[in-house]
Coordinates of C-alpha atoms in Angstrom, one line a residue:
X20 CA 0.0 0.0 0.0
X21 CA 1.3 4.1 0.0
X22 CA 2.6 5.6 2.9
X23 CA -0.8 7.3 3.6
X24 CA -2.5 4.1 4.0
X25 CA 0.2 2.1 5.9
X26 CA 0.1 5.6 8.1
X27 CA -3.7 5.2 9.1
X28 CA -3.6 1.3 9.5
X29 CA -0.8 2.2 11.6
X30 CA -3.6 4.1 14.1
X31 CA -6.4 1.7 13.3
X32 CA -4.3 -0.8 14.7
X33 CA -3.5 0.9 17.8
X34 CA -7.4 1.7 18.3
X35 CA -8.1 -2.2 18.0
X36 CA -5.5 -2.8 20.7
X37 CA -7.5 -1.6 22.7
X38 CA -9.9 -4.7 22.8
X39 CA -6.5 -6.0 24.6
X40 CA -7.3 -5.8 28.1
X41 CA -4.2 -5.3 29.6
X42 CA -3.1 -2.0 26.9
X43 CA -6.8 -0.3 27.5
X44 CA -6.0 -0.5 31.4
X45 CA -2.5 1.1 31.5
X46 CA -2.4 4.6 29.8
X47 CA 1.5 4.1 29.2
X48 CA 1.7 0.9 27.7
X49 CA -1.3 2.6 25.4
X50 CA 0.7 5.0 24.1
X51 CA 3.7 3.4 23.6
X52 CA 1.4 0.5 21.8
X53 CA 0.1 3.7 19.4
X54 CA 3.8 4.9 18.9
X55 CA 4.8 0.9 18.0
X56 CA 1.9 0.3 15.3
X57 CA 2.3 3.3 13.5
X58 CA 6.5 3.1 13.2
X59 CA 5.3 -0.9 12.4
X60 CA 3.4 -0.2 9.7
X61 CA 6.0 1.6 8.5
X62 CA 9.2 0.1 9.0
X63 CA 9.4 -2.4 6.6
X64 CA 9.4 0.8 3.6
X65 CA 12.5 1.9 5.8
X66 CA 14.3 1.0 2.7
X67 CA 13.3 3.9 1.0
X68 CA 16.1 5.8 2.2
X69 CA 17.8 3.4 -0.5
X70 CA 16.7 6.4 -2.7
X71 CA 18.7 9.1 -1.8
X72 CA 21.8 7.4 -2.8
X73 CA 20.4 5.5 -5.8
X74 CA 16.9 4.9 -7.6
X75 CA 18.4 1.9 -9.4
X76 CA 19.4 0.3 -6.0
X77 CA 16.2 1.8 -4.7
X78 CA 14.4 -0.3 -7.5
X79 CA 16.3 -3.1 -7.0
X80 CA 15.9 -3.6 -3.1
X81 CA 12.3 -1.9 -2.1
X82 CA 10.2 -4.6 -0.7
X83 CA 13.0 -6.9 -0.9
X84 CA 14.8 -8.1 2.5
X85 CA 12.9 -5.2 5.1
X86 CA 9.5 -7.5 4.5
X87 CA 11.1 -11.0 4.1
X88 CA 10.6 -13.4 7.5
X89 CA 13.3 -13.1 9.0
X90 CA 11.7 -8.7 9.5
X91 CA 9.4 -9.6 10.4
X92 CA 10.9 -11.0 13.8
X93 CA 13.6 -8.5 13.4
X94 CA 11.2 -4.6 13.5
X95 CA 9.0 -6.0 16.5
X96 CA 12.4 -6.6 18.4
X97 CA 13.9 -3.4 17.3
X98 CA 10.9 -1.4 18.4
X99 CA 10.4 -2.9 21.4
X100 CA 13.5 -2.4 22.5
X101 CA 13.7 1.2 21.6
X102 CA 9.8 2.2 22.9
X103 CA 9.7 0.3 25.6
X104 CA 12.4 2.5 28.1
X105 CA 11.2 5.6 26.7
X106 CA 7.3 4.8 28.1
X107 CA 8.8 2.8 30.9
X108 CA 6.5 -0.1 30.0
X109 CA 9.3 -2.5 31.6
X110 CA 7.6 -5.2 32.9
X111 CA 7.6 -9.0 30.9
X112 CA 4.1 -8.2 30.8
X113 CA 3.8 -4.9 29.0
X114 CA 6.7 -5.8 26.9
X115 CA 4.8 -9.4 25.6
X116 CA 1.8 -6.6 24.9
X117 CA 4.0 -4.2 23.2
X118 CA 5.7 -6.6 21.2
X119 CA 2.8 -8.2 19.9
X120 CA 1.2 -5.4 18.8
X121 CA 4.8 -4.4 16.8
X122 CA 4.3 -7.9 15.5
X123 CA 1.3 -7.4 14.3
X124 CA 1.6 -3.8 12.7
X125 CA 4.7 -5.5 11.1
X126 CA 3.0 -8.8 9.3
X127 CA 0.0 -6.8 8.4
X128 CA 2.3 -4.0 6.3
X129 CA 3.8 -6.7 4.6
X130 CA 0.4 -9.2 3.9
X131 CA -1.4 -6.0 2.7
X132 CA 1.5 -5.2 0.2
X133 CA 1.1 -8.6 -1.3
X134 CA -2.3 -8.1 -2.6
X135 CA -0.7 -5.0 -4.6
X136 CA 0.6 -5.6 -8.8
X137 CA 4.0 -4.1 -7.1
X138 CA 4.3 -7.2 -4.8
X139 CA 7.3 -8.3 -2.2
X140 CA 10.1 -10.7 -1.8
X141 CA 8.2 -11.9 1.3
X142 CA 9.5 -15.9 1.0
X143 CA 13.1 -14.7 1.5
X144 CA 15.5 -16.2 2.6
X145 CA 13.8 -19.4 0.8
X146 CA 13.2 -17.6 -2.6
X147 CA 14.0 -14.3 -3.8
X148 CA 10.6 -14.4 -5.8
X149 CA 8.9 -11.4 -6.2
X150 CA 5.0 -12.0 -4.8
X151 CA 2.4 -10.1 -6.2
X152 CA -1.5 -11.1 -5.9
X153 CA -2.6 -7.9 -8.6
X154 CA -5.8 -7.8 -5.9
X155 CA -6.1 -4.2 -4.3
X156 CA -4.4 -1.4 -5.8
X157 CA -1.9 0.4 -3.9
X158 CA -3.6 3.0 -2.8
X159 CA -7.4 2.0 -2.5
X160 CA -10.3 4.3 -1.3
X161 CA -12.3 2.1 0.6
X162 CA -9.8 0.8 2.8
X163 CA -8.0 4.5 3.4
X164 CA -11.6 6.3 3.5
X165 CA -13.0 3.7 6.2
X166 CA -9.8 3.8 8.5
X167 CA -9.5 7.9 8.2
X168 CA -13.7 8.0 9.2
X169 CA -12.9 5.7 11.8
X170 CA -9.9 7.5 13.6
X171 CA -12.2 10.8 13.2
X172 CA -14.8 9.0 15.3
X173 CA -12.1 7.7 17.8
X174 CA -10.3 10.9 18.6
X175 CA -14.3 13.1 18.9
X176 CA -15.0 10.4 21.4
X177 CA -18.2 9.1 19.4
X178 CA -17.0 6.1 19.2
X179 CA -15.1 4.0 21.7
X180 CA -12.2 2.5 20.2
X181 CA -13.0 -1.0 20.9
X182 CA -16.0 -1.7 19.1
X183 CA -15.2 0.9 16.3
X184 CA -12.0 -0.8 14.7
X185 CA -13.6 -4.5 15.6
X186 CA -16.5 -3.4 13.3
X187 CA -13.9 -1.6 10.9
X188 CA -11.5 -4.8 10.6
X189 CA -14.3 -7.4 10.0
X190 CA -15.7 -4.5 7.5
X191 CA -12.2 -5.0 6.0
X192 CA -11.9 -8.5 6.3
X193 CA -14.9 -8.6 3.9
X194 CA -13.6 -6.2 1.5
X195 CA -10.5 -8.2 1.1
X196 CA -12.2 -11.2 0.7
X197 CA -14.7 -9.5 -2.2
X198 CA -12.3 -8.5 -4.2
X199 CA -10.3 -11.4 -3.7
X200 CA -12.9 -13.2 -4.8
X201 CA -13.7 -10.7 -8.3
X202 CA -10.4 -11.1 -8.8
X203 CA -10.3 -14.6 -8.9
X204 CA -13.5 -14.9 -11.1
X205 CA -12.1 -11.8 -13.8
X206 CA -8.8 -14.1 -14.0
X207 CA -11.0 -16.9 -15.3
X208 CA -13.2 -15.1 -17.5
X209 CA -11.0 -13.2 -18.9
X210 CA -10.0 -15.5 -22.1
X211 CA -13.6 -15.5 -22.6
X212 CA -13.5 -11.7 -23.8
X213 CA -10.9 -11.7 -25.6
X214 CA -12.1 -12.7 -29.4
X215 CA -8.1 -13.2 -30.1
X216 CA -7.4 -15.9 -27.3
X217 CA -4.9 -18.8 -28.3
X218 CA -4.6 -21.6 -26.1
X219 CA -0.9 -20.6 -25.0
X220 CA -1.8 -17.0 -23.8
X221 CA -1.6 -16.4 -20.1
X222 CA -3.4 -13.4 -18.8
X223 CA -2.5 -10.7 -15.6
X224 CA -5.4 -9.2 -13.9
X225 CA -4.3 -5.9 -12.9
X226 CA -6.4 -3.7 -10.4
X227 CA -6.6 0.4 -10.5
X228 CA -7.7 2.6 -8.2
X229 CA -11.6 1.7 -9.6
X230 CA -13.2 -1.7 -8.6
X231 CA -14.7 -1.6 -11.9
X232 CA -11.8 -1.4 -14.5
X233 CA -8.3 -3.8 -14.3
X234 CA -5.4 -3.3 -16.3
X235 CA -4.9 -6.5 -18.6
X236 CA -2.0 -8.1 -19.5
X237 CA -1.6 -10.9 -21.9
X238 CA 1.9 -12.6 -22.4
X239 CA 2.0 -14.0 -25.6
X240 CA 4.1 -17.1 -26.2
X241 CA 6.7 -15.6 -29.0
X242 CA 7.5 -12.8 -25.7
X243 CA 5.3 -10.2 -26.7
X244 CA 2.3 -8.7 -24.5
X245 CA -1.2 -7.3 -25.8
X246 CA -2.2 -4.8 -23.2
X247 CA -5.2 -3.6 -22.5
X248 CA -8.3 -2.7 -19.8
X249 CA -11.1 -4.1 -18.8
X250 CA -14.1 -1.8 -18.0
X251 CA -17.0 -2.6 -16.7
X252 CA -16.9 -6.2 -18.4
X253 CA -15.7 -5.2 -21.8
X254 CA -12.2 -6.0 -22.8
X255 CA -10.5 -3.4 -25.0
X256 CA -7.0 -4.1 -26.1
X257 CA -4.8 -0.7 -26.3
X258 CA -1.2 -1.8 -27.1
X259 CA 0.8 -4.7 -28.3
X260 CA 4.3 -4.8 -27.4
X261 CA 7.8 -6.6 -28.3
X262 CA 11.2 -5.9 -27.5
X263 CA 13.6 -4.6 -29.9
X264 CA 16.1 -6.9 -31.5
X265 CA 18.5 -4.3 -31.6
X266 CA 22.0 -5.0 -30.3
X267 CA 21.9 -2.1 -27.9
X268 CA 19.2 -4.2 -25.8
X269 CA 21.3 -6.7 -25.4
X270 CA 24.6 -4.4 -24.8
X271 CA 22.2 -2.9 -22.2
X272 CA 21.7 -5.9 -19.8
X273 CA 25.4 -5.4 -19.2
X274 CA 24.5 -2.4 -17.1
X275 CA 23.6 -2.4 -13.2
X276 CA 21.2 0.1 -13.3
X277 CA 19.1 -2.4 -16.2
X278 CA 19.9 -5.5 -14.4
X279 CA 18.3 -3.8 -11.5
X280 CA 15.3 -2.9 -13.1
X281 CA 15.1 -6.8 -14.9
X282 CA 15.6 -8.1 -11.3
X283 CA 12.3 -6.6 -10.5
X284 CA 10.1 -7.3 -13.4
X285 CA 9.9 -10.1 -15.7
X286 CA 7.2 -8.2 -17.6
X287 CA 9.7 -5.4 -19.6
X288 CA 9.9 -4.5 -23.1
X289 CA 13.0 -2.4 -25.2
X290 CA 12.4 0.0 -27.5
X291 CA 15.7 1.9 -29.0
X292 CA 16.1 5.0 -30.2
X293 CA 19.4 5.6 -32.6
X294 CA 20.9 9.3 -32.6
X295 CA 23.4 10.6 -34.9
X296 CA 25.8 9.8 -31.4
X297 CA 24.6 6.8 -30.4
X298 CA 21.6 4.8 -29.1
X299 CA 18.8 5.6 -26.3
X300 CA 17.6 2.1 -24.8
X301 CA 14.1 2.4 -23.2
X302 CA 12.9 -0.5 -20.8
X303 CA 9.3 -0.3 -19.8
X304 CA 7.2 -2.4 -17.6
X305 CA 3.7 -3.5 -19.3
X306 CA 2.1 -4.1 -16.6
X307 CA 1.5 -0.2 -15.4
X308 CA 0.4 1.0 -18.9
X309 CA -1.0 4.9 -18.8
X310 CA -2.5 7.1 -21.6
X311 CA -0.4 4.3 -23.5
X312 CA 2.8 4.8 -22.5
X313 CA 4.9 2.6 -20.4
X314 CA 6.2 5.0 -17.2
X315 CA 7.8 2.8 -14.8
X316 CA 10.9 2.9 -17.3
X317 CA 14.7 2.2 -17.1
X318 CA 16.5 4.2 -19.8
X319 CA 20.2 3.7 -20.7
X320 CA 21.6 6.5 -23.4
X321 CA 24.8 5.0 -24.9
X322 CA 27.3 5.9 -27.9
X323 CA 27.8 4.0 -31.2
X324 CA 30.0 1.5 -29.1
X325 CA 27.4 0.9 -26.8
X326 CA 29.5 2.7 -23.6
X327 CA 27.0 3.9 -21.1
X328 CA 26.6 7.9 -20.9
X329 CA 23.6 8.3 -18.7
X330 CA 21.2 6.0 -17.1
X331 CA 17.7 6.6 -15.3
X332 CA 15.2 4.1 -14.0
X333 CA 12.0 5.3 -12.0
X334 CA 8.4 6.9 -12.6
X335 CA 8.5 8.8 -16.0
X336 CA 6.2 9.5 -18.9
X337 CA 7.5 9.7 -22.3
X338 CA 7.2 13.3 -22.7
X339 CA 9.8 13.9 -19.4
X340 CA 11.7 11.4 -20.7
X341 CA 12.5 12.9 -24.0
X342 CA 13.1 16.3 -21.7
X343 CA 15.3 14.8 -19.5
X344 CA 17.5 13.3 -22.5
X345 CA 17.0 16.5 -24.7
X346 CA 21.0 16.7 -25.0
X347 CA 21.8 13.3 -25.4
X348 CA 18.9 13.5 -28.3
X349 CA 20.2 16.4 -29.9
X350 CA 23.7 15.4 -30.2

């Protein structure tokens, strides 16, 4: 999910704790059990720092190792540890309390970011698969609408916390399990709707921020993708897509900031662009297709024997990208 949302699941959480006996009768251990859900539900996207020295290694690594198993052991511990003195919650029995609720913060950031189409490498150390359920969108109305309401209610004192977030989570619970459940039925249906279907395509489901309309991806078995929406039950294919043969595509695997961006997705197409100077390598990933362009990119501008001059990979439409290049592209 986006900050935002990880930010008030962080709170919703602490207002559930509060069906925990032994947090709802000692003030301290409350608060420290508030300050421990909300740094929970955002310490595994600690890795974000990763950006200010690198978006490639940023890329490469968010979502990676912070939300494997072994973290999810590791934040609880670490928070514990560092709350726990500074709310002088000290006994074994505040610290179980306090720890759980880390614990739980922690595994529920990560199981929510699974249902995303970014996905996690949440089976490490036992595979470094990426694991991604293309279920809820990352950031989804419902569930960051319901929480906000509900925190409103909590901090007006309409609403005691306890029965307020039980009623919020099972309202949850049920949303997850809808559109798990859509999802699951689109999937199947989906070769249905599509007039060109050949018994070797394999389809991706992608949600957006509307229930209503996915993003469809279809891997065709020569490496190409048709990609294209779904709305409201009609199928409409918007873009086919192959990579280039060009040997700058392959010259551009060579480079770390591309190999980063492939260790990610296994659903990228090149396109190349040849310049009086050289070559500009575009990588795009077909599974985030807007206005028809491809903007989750990773770009590699090289000379005619394929040395790198300038590399970006990141969020970028087309039009930026040509801006940001202009010089490279002119000379």
């Amino acid at each position: 999910m986006d900050t935002a949302t990880h930010v008030v699941m962080g709170l919703g959480l602490a207002g559930l704790s509060f069906v925990d006996p032994v947090v709802s009768s000692n003030p301290a251990l409350a608060g420290a059990v508030m300050l421990a859900t909300v740094l929970g539900s955002q310490a595994p996207d600690a890795d974000t720092a990763l950006r200010l020295k690198d978006n490639a290694l940023y890329i490469r690594n968010h979502r990676g190792i912070t939300h494997s198993l072994p973290f999810l052991l590791i934040w609880p511990a670490l928070l514990t540890l560092v709350i726990s003195p500074i709310f002088g919650t000290t006994s074994l029995q505040a610290i179980g309390h306090l720890a759980l609720w880390s614990f739980i913060a922690v595994a529920i950031h990560v199981f929510s970011d699974l249902f995303n189409a970014y996905g996690t490498q949440a089976a490490r150390p036992f595979t470094e698969k990426w694991i991604a359920w293309n279920i809820i969108h990352i950031f989804d109305p419902f569930i960051f609408g319901s929480h906000s309401a509900a925190i409103v209610l909590w901090i007006s004192d309409i609403v005691p916390p306890a029965p307020l977030f039980i009623t919020l989570y099972v309202c949850i619970t049920i949303y997850y399990i809808w559109r798990t459940t859509v999802h699951y039925r689109v999937t199947n249906n989906i070769k249905n709707k599509d007039v060109r279907h050949d018994s070797t395509d394999r389809y991706i489901v992608i949600p957006t921020i509307s229930p209503r309309r996915w993003n469809v991806v279809k891997v065709k078995i020569d490496g190409s993708y048709d990609v294209g929406q779904l709305i409201n039950g009609h199928l409409k294919w918007l873009k086919h897509a192959i990579s280039s043969t060009h040997p700058a595509v392959e010259h551009s695997k060579a480079h770390p900031d591309i190999q980063a961006f492939l260790y990610f997705t296994s659903y990228a197409v090149a396109e190349v662009e040849e310049l009086s100077s050289g070559y500009i390598v575009r990588w795009g990933d077909v599974r985030y297709l807007h206005r028809k362009q491809f903007p989750f990119v990773a770009v590699l501008v090289m000379d005619k024997q394929y040395h790198p001059l300038n590399t970006y990979v990141g969020w970028l439409s087309s039009d930026k990208l040509d801006e940001r290049f202009a010089v490279e592209s002119g000379s």
